Coordinates of C-alpha atoms in Angstrom, one line a residue:
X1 CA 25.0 32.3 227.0
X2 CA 27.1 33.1 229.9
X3 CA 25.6 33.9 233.2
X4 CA 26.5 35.1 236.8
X5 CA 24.8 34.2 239.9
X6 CA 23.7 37.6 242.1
X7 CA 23.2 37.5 245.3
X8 CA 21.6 40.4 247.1
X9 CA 21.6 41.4 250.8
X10 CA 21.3 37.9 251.8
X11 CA 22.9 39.6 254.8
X12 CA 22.3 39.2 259.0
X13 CA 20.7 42.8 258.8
X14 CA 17.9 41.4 256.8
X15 CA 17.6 37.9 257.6
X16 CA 17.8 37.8 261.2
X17 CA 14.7 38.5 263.3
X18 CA 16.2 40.9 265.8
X19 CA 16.8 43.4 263.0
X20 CA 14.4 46.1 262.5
X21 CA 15.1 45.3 259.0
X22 CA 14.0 41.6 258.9
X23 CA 12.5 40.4 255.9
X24 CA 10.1 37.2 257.1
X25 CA 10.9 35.2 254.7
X26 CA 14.3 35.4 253.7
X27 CA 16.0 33.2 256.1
X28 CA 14.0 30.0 254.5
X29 CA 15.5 30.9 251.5
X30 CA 19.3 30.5 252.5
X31 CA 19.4 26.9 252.4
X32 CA 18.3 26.7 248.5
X33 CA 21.0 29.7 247.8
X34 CA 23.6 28.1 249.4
X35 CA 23.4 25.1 246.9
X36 CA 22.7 27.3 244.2
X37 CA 25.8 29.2 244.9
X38 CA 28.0 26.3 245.3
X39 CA 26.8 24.9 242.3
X40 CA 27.5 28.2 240.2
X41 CA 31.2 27.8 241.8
X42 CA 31.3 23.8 240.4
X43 CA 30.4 25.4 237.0
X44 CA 32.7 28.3 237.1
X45 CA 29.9 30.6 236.9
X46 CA 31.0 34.1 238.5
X47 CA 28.9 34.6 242.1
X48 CA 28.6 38.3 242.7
X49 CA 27.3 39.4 246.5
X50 CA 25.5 42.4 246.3
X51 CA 25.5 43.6 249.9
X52 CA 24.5 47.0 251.7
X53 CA 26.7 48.6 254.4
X54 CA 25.5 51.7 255.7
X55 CA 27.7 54.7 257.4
X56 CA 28.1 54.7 261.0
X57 CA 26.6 58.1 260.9
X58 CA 23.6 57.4 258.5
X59 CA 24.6 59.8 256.3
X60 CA 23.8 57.4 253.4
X61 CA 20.7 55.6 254.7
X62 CA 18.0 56.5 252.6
X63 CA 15.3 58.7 254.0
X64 CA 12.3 56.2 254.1
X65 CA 14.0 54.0 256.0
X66 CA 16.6 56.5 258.3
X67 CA 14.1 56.8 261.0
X68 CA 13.7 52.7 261.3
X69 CA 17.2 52.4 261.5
X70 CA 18.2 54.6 263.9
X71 CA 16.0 53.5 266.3
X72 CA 16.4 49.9 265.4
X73 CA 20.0 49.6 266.5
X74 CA 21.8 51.0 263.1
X75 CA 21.8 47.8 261.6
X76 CA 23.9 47.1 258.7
X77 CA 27.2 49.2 259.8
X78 CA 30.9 48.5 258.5
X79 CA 32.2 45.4 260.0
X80 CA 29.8 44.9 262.0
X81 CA 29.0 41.4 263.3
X82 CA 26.1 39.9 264.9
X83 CA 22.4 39.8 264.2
X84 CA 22.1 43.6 262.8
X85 CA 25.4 42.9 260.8
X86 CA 26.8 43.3 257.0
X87 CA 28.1 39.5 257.6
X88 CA 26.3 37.0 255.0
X89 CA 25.3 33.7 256.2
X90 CA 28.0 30.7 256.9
X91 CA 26.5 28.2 255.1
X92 CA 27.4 30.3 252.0
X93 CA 31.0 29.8 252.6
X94 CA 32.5 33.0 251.0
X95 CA 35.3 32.3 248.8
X96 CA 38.3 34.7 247.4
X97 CA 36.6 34.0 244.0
X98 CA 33.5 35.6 244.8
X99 CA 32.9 39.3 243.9
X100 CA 31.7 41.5 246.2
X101 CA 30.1 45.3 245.6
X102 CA 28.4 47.2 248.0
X103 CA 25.1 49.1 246.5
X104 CA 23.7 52.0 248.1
X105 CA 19.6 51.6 247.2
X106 CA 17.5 49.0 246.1
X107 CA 18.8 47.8 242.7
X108 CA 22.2 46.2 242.2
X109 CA 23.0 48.1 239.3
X110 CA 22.4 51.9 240.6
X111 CA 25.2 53.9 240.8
X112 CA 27.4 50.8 241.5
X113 CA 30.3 48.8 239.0
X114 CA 28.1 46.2 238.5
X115 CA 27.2 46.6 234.9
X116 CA 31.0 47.1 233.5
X117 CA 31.8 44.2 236.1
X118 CA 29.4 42.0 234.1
X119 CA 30.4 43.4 230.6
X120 CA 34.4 43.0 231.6
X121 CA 33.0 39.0 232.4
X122 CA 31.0 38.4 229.1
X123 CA 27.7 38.1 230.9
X124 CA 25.2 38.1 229.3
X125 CA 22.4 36.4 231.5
X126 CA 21.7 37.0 235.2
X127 CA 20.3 34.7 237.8
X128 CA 18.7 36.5 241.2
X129 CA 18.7 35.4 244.5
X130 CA 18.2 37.2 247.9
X131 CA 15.7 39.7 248.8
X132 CA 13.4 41.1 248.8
X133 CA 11.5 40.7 246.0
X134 CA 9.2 43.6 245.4
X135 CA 12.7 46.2 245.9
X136 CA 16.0 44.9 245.8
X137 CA 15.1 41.6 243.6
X138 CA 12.4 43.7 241.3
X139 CA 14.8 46.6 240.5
X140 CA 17.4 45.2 239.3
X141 CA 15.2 42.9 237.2
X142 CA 14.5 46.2 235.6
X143 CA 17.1 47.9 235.0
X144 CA 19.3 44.5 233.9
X145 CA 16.1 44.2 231.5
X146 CA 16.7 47.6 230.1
X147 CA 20.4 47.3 229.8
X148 CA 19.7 44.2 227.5
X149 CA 20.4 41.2 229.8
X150 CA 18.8 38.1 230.3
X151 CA 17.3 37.4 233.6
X152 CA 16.4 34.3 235.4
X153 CA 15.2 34.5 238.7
X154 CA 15.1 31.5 241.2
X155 CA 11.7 31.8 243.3
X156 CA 12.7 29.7 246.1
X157 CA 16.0 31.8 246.5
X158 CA 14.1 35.0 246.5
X159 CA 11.9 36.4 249.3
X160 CA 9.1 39.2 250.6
X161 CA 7.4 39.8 253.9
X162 CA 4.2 37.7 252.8
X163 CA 3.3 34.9 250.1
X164 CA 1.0 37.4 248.8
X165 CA 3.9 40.0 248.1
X166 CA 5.8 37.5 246.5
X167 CA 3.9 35.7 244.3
X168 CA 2.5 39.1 242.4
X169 CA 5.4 40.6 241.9
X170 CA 7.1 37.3 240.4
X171 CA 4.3 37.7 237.9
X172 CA 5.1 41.2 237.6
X173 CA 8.5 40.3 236.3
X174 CA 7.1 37.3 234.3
X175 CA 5.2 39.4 232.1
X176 CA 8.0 42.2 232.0
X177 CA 9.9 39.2 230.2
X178 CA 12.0 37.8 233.3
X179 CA 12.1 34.1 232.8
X180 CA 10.9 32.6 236.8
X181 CA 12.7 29.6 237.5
X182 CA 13.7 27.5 240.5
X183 CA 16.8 26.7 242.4
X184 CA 16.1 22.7 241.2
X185 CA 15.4 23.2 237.6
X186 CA 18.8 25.7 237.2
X187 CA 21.1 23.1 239.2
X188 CA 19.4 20.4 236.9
X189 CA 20.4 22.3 233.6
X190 CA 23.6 23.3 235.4
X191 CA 24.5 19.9 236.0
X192 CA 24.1 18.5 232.3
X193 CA 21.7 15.7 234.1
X194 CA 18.6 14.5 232.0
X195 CA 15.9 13.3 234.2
X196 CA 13.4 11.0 232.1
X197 CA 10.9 7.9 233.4
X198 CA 13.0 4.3 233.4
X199 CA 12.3 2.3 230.9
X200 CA 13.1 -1.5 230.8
X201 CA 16.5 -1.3 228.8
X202 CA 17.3 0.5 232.1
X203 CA 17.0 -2.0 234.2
X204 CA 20.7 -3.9 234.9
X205 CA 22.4 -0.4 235.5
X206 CA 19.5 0.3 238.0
X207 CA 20.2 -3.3 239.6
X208 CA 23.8 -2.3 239.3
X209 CA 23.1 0.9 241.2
X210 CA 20.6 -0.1 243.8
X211 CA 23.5 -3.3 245.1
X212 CA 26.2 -0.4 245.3
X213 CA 24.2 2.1 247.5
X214 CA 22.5 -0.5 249.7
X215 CA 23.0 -3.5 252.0
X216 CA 21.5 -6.9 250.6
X217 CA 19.2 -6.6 253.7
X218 CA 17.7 -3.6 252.4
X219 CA 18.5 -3.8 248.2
X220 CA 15.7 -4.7 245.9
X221 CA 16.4 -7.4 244.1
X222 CA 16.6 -7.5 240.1
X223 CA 13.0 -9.0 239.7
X224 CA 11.9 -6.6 241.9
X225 CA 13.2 -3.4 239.9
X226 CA 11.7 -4.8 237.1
X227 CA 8.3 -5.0 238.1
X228 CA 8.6 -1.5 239.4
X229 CA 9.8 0.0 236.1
X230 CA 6.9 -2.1 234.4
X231 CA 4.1 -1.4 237.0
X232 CA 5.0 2.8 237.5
X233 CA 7.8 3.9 234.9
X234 CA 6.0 6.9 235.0
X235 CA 7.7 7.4 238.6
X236 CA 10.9 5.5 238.5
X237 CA 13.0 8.4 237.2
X238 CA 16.0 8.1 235.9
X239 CA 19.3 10.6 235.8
X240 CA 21.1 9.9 233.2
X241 CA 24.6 12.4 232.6
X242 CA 26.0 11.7 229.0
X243 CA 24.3 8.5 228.1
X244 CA 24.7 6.7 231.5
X245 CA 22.1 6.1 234.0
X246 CA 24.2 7.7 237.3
X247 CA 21.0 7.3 240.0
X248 CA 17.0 7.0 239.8
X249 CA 14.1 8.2 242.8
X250 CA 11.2 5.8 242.1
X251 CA 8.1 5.1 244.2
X252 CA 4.5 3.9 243.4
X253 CA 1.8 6.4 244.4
X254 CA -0.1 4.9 247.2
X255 CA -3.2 5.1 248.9
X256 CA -1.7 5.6 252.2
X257 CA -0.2 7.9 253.8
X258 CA 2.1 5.6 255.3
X259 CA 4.4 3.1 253.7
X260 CA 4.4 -0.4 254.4
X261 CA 6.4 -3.1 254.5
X262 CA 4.7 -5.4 252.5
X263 CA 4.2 -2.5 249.2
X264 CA 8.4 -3.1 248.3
X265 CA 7.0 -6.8 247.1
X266 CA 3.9 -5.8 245.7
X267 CA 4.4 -3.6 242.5
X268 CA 0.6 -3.6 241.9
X269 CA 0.5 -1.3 245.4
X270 CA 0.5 1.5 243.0
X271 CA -2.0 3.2 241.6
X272 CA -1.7 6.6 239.3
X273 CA -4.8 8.1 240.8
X274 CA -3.9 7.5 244.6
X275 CA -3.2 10.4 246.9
X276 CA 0.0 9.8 247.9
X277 CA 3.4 10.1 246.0
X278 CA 5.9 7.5 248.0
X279 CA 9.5 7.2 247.8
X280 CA 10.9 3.5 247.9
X281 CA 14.5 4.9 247.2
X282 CA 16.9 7.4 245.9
X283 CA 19.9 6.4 244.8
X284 CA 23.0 7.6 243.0
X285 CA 25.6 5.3 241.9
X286 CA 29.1 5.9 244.5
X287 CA 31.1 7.0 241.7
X288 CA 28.9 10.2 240.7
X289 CA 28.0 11.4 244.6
X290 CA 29.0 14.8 245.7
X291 CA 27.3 16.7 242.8
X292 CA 23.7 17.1 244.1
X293 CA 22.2 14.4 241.6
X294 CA 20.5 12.9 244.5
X295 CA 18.5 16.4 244.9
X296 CA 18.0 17.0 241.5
X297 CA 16.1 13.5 241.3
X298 CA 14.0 13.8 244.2
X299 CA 13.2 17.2 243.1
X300 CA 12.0 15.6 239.8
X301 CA 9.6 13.3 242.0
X302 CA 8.2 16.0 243.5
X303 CA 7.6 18.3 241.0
X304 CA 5.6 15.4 239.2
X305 CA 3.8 14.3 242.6
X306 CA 2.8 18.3 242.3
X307 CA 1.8 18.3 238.7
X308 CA -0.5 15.0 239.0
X309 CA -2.1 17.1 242.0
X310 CA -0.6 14.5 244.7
X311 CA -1.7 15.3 248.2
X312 CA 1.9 14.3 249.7
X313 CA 5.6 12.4 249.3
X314 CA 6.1 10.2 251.5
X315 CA 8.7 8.0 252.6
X316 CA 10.3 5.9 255.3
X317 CA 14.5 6.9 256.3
X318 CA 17.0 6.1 258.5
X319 CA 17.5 8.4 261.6
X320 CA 20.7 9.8 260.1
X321 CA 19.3 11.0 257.0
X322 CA 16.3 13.0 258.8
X323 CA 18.1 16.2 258.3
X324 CA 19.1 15.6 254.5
X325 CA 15.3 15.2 253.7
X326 CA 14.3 18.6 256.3
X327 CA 16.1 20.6 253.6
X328 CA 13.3 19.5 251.3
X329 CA 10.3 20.5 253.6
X330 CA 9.9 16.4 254.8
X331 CA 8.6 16.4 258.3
X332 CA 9.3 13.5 260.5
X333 CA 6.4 11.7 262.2
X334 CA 8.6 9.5 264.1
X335 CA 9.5 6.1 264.7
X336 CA 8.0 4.0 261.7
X337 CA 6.4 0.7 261.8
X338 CA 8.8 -0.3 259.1
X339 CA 11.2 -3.7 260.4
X340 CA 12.4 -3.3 256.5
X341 CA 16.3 -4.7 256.8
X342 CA 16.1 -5.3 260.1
X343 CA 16.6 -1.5 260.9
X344 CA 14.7 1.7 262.7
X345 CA 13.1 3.8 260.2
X346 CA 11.1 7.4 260.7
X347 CA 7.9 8.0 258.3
X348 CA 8.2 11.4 256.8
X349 CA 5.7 13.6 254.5
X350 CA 6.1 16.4 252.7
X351 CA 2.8 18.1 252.4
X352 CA 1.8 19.4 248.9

C-alpha cells in the first residue's frame, strides 16, 4: 500500500468567517490537519493541496455559486491574500515538497492532473482532509472509488456547515466502501507505535521513564507505578515502538470530577465504573519526543474513556502546558487546589 495525503481547499476563502464562502466548521479542523500533514511529511508520504482559485473576472466560477461570489467580495482570486484569499493556513507550513493543483469544481479529480499525478507516484490509497464534506470531500471519494483507489478519510480533518451534514454523509461514504478513520488512529499506524494496557513486566522501563520526564518532587515513585499497573492496567497504557516501552498515559477512573492530591498515593482511588476518566501523567521517554507519541497515547486514553461511556478526562497541568492540552478540546477551570510538587496546577476536563 502506498498512500498520499489530500488536502482540499483548506483555504482562507473557506475557512475564514468573513467570506461569503465560510464553511462553519472547517477552521476547527486545521489544527488536527496540520499534524496530520506533518506527520505524512515524517513518513515521506506525498501531501497534495487541492486548492481553488477563481478568475478575477468569474468567468470560471460555477453558476450556483457566481451570484454569492460576486457579491461577497470575489473571494478566492489569484494571489490574493487576506480573509477571502487562495492562501492556506500557516500552521500548515507549506513546503517545496508539497504538490499543489488547482481544481476547478467540487471533486479533486475533475478535469484536473490529479489521477496521472497519483499513478506517476504509485498511489494506491488516499487519505482526505479539508472540506467540505457533503461536495468537495464526497466527490472525490467517488470518483477515486471508481478509478479503483483506496480511500481513507480522517473525520476530524474533514468538515460541513452542521454536525448533522457531516455525520450522514460520512456514513454515506462508509457504506459506499470508504474506510472512516481519524487523524489519531492514522498517526498511530503511521508511527509504527503499539498502544496496549501495562502489564507488570513493564514496570522498571516505566520507572525509568517517569524519573527522566519529571522532577523527584513530582515523579512517582517505583512502588507507586506498581500499584497503578496492578490496581487499573486497564488504563495505564503503554507505547511501545519495536519492542520498547518509549512513554505510557495512565490514570485511575475516579469518582470526581476533580483530582486530588491524596488519589497519586491511593491506587484503590480507582474504580472501573466511576464517571470520570483522570490523567495522573503522560509521559514519553526524552530520547523518543518530537514524534507526536505523547498525542497518540493520550488519544488512546480517551478513546477508551469514550468506549467505557466515561462522562469526562480529567486532569491537573502546569500553566505552560494549558495550550498543549486545548488542542485536544481540555478546558481549563482554573487554579487547582493541587500543592502536588510544591507547584501551581490548573484542573482541566474534556467533556465526553
Amino acid at each position: 500500500m502506498k498512500q498520499a495525503l489530500i488536502v482540499i481547499d483548506m483555504q482562507n476563502g473557506f475557512l475564514n468567517p468573513e467570506s461569503p464562502l465560510c464553511i462553519r466548521m472547517a477552521r476547527a479542523t486545521v489544527p488536527a490537519c496540520a499534524r496530520v500533514i506533518a506527520a505524512c511529511r515524517r513518513a515521506e508520504i506525498p501531501v497534495i493541496f487541492i486548492n481553488r482559485a477563481y478568475r478575477a473576472d468569474g468567468s470560471d466560477v460555477e453558476l450556483a455559486r457566481r451570484q454569492v461570489w460576486e457579491e461577497g467580495g470575489k473571494p478566492l482570486t489569484p494571489g490574493s491574500t487576506g480573509p477571502l484569499s487562495v492562501e492556506n493556513p500557516p500552521e500548515f507550513g507549506r513546503r517545496p515538497g508539497d504538490y499543489e493543483i488547482i481544481k476547478p469544481r467540487y471533486s479533486a479529480f475533475f478535469q484536473t492532473s490529479l489521477d496521472l499525478l497519483l499513478r506517476r507516484l504509485g498511489v494506491d490509497t488516499v487519505v482526505l482532509t479539508g472540506t467540505t464534506t457533503p461536495n468537495c470531500i464526497r466527490t472525490t471519494c467517488y470518483d477515486a472509488l471508481s478509478l479503483d483507489y483506496q480511500v481513507e478519510i480522517l473525520e476530524d480533518c474533514c468538515s460541513s456547515n452542521t454536525e448533522y451534514i457531516q455525520q450522514a454523509n460520512l456514513l454515506d461514504m462508509r457504506n459506499a466502501g470508504a474506510f472512516i478513520s481519524s487523524s489519531a488512529l492514522f498517526m498511530r499506524k503511521l508511527s509504527g507505535l503499539t498502544v496496549r494496557p501495562a502489564q507488570m513486566e513493564d514496570l522498571d522501563r516505566c520507572a525509568e521513564i517517569e524519573s527522566a520526564c519529571f522532577p523527584p518532587e513530582q515523579a512517582a515513585s517505583r512502588e507507586a507505578i506498581r500499584g497503578r499497573i496492578a490496581a487499573w492496567p486497564e488504563t495505564f497504557l503503554v507505547g511501545e515502538l519495536n519492542g520498547q516501552i518509549v512513554g505510557y498515559a495512565m490514570g485511575p477512573v475516579i469518582a470526581s470530577p476533580v483530582i486530588a492530591d491524596e488519589m497519586f498515593a491511593d491506587p484503590s482511588c480507582g474504580w472501573y465504573h466511576n464517571p470520570y476518566q483522570s490523567v495522573f501523567s503522560l509521559a514519553v521517554h526524552p530520547d523518543f519526543r518530537g514524534r507526536s507519541y505523547g498525542r497518540i497515547l493520550l488519544e488512546a486514553l480517551i478513546e477508551e474513556a469514550r468506549r467505557a461511556g466515561r462522562q469526562a478526562v480529567v486532569l491537573t497541568c502546569r500553566e505552560e502546558k494549558l495550550a498543549y492540552y486545548e488542542s485536544f478540546g481540555f478546558e481549563s477551570r482554573g487554579v487547582s487546589q493541587s500543592v502536588h510538587g510544591g507547584v501551581v496546577w490548573y484542573d482541566m476536563v474534556l467533556p465526553l
